[in-house]
C-alpha atoms as a printed R data frame, in Angstrom:
    type eleno elety resid chain resno      x       y       z
1   ATOM     1    CA   MET     A     1 14.667 -20.612  62.472
2   ATOM     2    CA   SER     A     2 16.466 -17.711  64.111
3   ATOM     3    CA   LEU     A     3 16.710 -17.481  67.898
4   ATOM     4    CA   GLY     A     4 16.989 -13.696  67.772
5   ATOM     5    CA   ASN     A     5 14.394 -10.973  67.527
6   ATOM     6    CA   THR     A     6 13.209  -9.602  64.212
7   ATOM     7    CA   GLU     A     7 11.830  -6.168  63.353
8   ATOM     8    CA   ARG     A     8  8.300  -7.570  63.883
9   ATOM     9    CA   GLN     A     9  8.593 -10.295  66.553
10  ATOM    10    CA   PHE     A    10 10.492 -11.199  69.705
11  ATOM    11    CA   GLY     A    11 12.521 -14.357  69.098
12  ATOM    12    CA   PRO     A    12 12.204 -17.608  71.041
13  ATOM    13    CA   VAL     A    13 15.033 -16.738  73.457
14  ATOM    14    CA   ALA     A    14 13.490 -13.366  74.405
15  ATOM    15    CA   ARG     A    15 10.043 -14.951  74.728
16  ATOM    16    CA   ALA     A    16 11.351 -17.821  76.882
17  ATOM    17    CA   LEU     A    17 13.265 -15.465  79.182
18  ATOM    18    CA   HIS     A    18 10.233 -13.170  79.464
19  ATOM    19    CA   TRP     A    19  7.661 -15.877  80.241
20  ATOM    20    CA   LEU     A    20  9.946 -17.846  82.563
21  ATOM    21    CA   SER     A    21 10.749 -14.644  84.464
22  ATOM    22    CA   ALA     A    22  7.030 -13.833  84.636
23  ATOM    23    CA   LEU     A    23  6.255 -17.311  85.961
24  ATOM    24    CA   LEU     A    24  8.978 -17.069  88.621
25  ATOM    25    CA   VAL     A    25  7.902 -13.555  89.702
26  ATOM    26    CA   VAL     A    26  4.257 -14.641  90.019
27  ATOM    27    CA   ALA     A    27  5.369 -17.776  91.900
28  ATOM    28    CA   ALA     A    28  7.540 -15.733  94.288
29  ATOM    29    CA   ILE     A    29  4.661 -13.324  94.935
30  ATOM    30    CA   GLY     A    30  2.118 -16.111  95.367
31  ATOM    31    CA   LEU     A    31  4.372 -18.055  97.715
32  ATOM    32    CA   ILE     A    32  5.135 -15.147 100.009
33  ATOM    33    CA   GLU     A    33  1.521 -13.950 100.005
34  ATOM    34    CA   SER     A    34  0.363 -17.474 100.989
35  ATOM    35    CA   HIS     A    35  3.018 -17.640 103.716
36  ATOM    36    CA   ASP     A    36  0.728 -16.119 106.361
37  ATOM    37    CA   PHE     A    37 -1.967 -18.755 105.818
38  ATOM    38    CA   PHE     A    38  0.240 -21.242 107.641
39  ATOM    39    CA   GLU     A    39  0.965 -21.398 111.353
40  ATOM    40    CA   LYS     A    40  4.280 -19.960 112.519
41  ATOM    41    CA   GLY     A    41  6.842 -22.716 112.902
42  ATOM    42    CA   SER     A    42  4.953 -25.109 110.624
43  ATOM    43    CA   SER     A    43  6.741 -27.009 107.893
44  ATOM    44    CA   ALA     A    44  4.293 -25.612 105.291
45  ATOM    45    CA   ARG     A    45  5.156 -22.042 106.289
46  ATOM    46    CA   SER     A    46  8.874 -22.798 106.122
47  ATOM    47    CA   LEU     A    47  8.455 -24.467 102.738
48  ATOM    48    CA   THR     A    48  6.659 -21.437 101.257
49  ATOM    49    CA   ALA     A    49  9.476 -19.181 102.489
50  ATOM    50    CA   ILE     A    50 12.167 -21.481 101.065
51  ATOM    51    CA   LEU     A    51 10.394 -21.778  97.704
52  ATOM    52    CA   HIS     A    52  9.868 -17.977  97.630
53  ATOM    53    CA   MET     A    53 13.607 -17.464  98.124
54  ATOM    54    CA   GLN     A    54 14.495 -20.025  95.444
55  ATOM    55    CA   ALA     A    55 12.089 -18.421  92.947
56  ATOM    56    CA   GLY     A    56 13.561 -15.002  93.740
57  ATOM    57    CA   ALA     A    57 17.138 -16.211  93.360
58  ATOM    58    CA   LEU     A    58 16.244 -17.835  90.023
59  ATOM    59    CA   VAL     A    59 14.750 -14.508  88.899
60  ATOM    60    CA   LEU     A    60 18.139 -12.919  89.580
61  ATOM    61    CA   VAL     A    61 19.960 -15.678  87.684
62  ATOM    62    CA   LEU     A    62 17.614 -15.260  84.677
63  ATOM    63    CA   THR     A    63 17.710 -11.464  84.705
64  ATOM    64    CA   LEU     A    64 21.407 -11.260  83.860
65  ATOM    65    CA   PRO     A    65 21.169 -13.140  80.525
66  ATOM    66    CA   ARG     A    66 17.842 -11.438  79.915
67  ATOM    67    CA   LEU     A    67 19.459  -8.009  80.171
68  ATOM    68    CA   PHE     A    68 22.299  -9.109  77.912
69  ATOM    69    CA   TRP     A    69 19.805 -10.415  75.339
70  ATOM    70    CA   ARG     A    70 17.641  -7.298  75.617
71  ATOM    71    CA   PHE     A    71 20.532  -4.960  74.844
72  ATOM    72    CA   THR     A    72 22.080  -7.044  72.059
73  ATOM    73    CA   GLN     A    73 18.891  -7.651  70.077
74  ATOM    74    CA   VAL     A    74 16.681  -5.445  67.961
75  ATOM    75    CA   LEU     A    75 13.443  -4.337  69.621
76  ATOM    76    CA   PRO     A    76 10.496  -5.301  67.427
77  ATOM    77    CA   SER     A    77  8.422  -2.274  66.446
78  ATOM    78    CA   ILE     A    78  4.765  -1.966  67.426
79  ATOM    79    CA   THR     A    79  2.224  -1.815  64.601
80  ATOM    80    CA   PRO     A    80  0.470   0.559  64.429
81  ATOM    81    CA   PRO     A    81  2.945   2.726  66.336
82  ATOM    82    CA   PRO     A    82  1.677   4.038  69.696
83  ATOM    83    CA   PRO     A    83  1.894   7.717  70.665
84  ATOM    84    CA   ALA     A    84  5.290   8.955  71.881
85  ATOM    85    CA   TRP     A    85  4.028   9.318  75.476
86  ATOM    86    CA   GLN     A    86  3.104   5.612  75.542
87  ATOM    87    CA   ASN     A    87  6.555   4.648  74.266
88  ATOM    88    CA   GLY     A    88  8.137   6.787  76.973
89  ATOM    89    CA   LEU     A    89  5.934   5.259  79.655
90  ATOM    90    CA   ALA     A    90  6.684   1.747  78.390
91  ATOM    91    CA   HIS     A    91 10.447   2.374  78.493
92  ATOM    92    CA   ALA     A    92 10.171   3.788  82.024
93  ATOM    93    CA   MET     A    93  8.091   0.781  83.106
94  ATOM    94    CA   HIS     A    94 10.618  -1.658  81.658
95  ATOM    95    CA   PHE     A    95 13.493   0.187  83.349
96  ATOM    96    CA   VAL     A    96 11.726  -0.129  86.722
97  ATOM    97    CA   PHE     A    97 10.946  -3.800  85.994
98  ATOM    98    CA   TYR     A    98 14.592  -4.618  85.328
99  ATOM    99    CA   ALA     A    99 15.710  -2.620  88.377
100 ATOM   100    CA   LEU     A   100 13.281  -4.557  90.578
101 ATOM   101    CA   LEU     A   101 14.202  -7.894  88.982
102 ATOM   102    CA   LEU     A   102 17.744  -7.219  90.218
103 ATOM   103    CA   ALA     A   103 17.088  -5.311  93.451
104 ATOM   104    CA   LEU     A   104 14.416  -7.588  94.924
105 ATOM   105    CA   PRO     A   105 16.483 -10.796  94.930
106 ATOM   106    CA   LEU     A   106 19.642  -8.958  95.986
107 ATOM   107    CA   SER     A   107 17.843  -7.255  98.870
108 ATOM   108    CA   GLY     A   108 16.313 -10.603  99.859
109 ATOM   109    CA   ILE     A   109 19.719 -12.268  99.931
110 ATOM   110    CA   ALA     A   110 21.220  -9.360 101.892
111 ATOM   111    CA   MET     A   111 18.248  -9.362 104.288
112 ATOM   112    CA   ARG     A   112 18.641 -13.094 105.061
113 ATOM   113    CA   GLN     A   113 22.403 -12.735 105.492
114 ATOM   114    CA   ALA     A   114 21.912  -9.745 107.827
115 ATOM   115    CA   HIS     A   115 19.620 -12.036 109.825
116 ATOM   116    CA   GLY     A   116 22.500 -14.500 110.099
117 ATOM   117    CA   ASP     A   117 21.057 -17.085 107.715
118 ATOM   118    CA   VAL     A   118 23.002 -19.082 105.145
119 ATOM   119    CA   VAL     A   119 21.431 -18.411 101.751
120 ATOM   120    CA   THR     A   120 21.366 -21.219  99.205
121 ATOM   121    CA   LEU     A   121 20.442 -21.412  95.559
122 ATOM   122    CA   LEU     A   122 19.354 -24.878  94.526
123 ATOM   123    CA   GLY     A   123 21.354 -26.370  97.397
124 ATOM   124    CA   VAL     A   124 24.525 -24.336  96.807
125 ATOM   125    CA   SER     A   125 25.452 -21.946  99.646
126 ATOM   126    CA   LEU     A   126 26.070 -18.388  98.513
127 ATOM   127    CA   PRO     A   127 29.041 -16.558 100.039
128 ATOM   128    CA   ALA     A   128 28.106 -14.386 103.011
129 ATOM   129    CA   LEU     A   129 28.630 -10.768 101.998
130 ATOM   130    CA   ILE     A   130 26.912  -9.222 105.013
131 ATOM   131    CA   ALA     A   131 27.589  -9.908 108.687
132 ATOM   132    CA   PRO     A   132 24.581 -10.455 110.954
133 ATOM   133    CA   ASN     A   133 23.104  -7.100 111.949
134 ATOM   134    CA   ASP     A   134 19.581  -6.794 113.393
135 ATOM   135    CA   ASP     A   135 19.107  -3.132 112.450
136 ATOM   136    CA   LEU     A   136 20.259  -3.720 108.884
137 ATOM   137    CA   HIS     A   137 18.031  -6.805 108.688
138 ATOM   138    CA   GLU     A   138 14.948  -4.772 109.671
139 ATOM   139    CA   THR     A   139 15.803  -2.003 107.206
140 ATOM   140    CA   LEU     A   140 16.368  -4.468 104.365
141 ATOM   141    CA   GLU     A   141 13.173  -6.335 105.258
142 ATOM   142    CA   SER     A   142 11.148  -3.108 105.002
143 ATOM   143    CA   LEU     A   143 12.836  -2.186 101.719
144 ATOM   144    CA   HIS     A   144 12.299  -5.681 100.292
145 ATOM   145    CA   GLU     A   145  8.607  -5.590 101.192
146 ATOM   146    CA   LEU     A   146  8.199  -2.102  99.705
147 ATOM   147    CA   MET     A   147  9.856  -3.175  96.459
148 ATOM   148    CA   GLY     A   148  7.771  -6.370  96.450
149 ATOM   149    CA   ASN     A   149  4.581  -4.312  96.671
150 ATOM   150    CA   ALA     A   150  5.865  -2.096  93.862
151 ATOM   151    CA   MET     A   151  6.502  -5.235  91.775
152 ATOM   152    CA   ILE     A   152  2.932  -6.436  92.365
153 ATOM   153    CA   LEU     A   153  1.563  -3.088  91.166
154 ATOM   154    CA   LEU     A   154  3.918  -3.068  88.194
155 ATOM   155    CA   VAL     A   155  2.917  -6.601  87.156
156 ATOM   156    CA   LEU     A   156 -0.769  -5.629  87.328
157 ATOM   157    CA   ALA     A   157 -0.119  -2.456  85.302
158 ATOM   158    CA   HIS     A   158  1.920  -4.460  82.754
159 ATOM   159    CA   VAL     A   159 -0.867  -7.014  82.269
160 ATOM   160    CA   ALA     A   160 -3.483  -4.251  82.042
161 ATOM   161    CA   ALA     A   161 -1.400  -2.398  79.446
162 ATOM   162    CA   ALA     A   162 -1.030  -5.571  77.362
163 ATOM   163    CA   VAL     A   163 -4.823  -6.074  77.428
164 ATOM   164    CA   VAL     A   164 -5.477  -2.425  76.504
165 ATOM   165    CA   HIS     A   165 -3.019  -2.630  73.614
166 ATOM   166    CA   HIS     A   166 -4.521  -5.888  72.377
167 ATOM   167    CA   ARG     A   167 -8.244  -5.274  72.911
168 ATOM   168    CA   ILE     A   168 -8.660  -1.495  72.714
169 ATOM   169    CA   GLN     A   169 -5.782  -0.099  70.667
170 ATOM   170    CA   ARG     A   170 -5.674  -3.272  68.558
171 ATOM   171    CA   ASP     A   171 -1.927  -3.146  67.984
172 ATOM   172    CA   ASP     A   172  0.566  -6.007  68.074
173 ATOM   173    CA   THR     A   173  2.194  -5.212  71.433
174 ATOM   174    CA   LEU     A   174  1.022  -8.477  72.989
175 ATOM   175    CA   THR     A   175  1.345 -10.721  69.945
176 ATOM   176    CA   ARG     A   176  5.017  -9.745  69.501
177 ATOM   177    CA   MET     A   177  5.709 -11.658  72.750
178 ATOM   178    CA   LEU     A   178  3.641 -14.716  71.753
179 ATOM   179    CA   PRO     A   179  4.811 -17.528  69.469
180 ATOM   180    CA   PRO     A   180  4.170 -16.746  65.785
181 ATOM   181    CA   ARG     A   181  0.937 -18.098  64.341
182 ATOM   182    CA   ARG     A   182  1.306 -20.717  61.664
């Protein structure tokens, strides 16, 4: 069994990277959105923030091999082929996805470092690249939140598009990213 993509199907590596990234993005969103349910200074609130940061950092770690795999593998074709405008929109959406998968964790790391915090990934301290700076921290925090909201909208649009392709257009857009049926 090949690990790579074929003309008709994403391979197991592409599928694993996609679904693990999706799980981590949804976890990061869910954790930070649940953050405000807990009292300031509580251990539960701190834990949601820590887990959000770990999920985000893992997204960054996964995105690098994911990009490598994406650009070294064939892209399975969609059957029946969608209109050209849908292909263009899909490529634009994926470009923004990959940009956010990189920019969100990097801005989060920079934001925490500008706040003067030591940032860790699975217990390993990352090198401080930014000196504490309150103004920069506030700017990065606003940017991170804006990009996070854009990611939420993009995830919802991505899921909606997959459902439309599967249920209305009846093409294989969604099934290309699922394990092959036996």
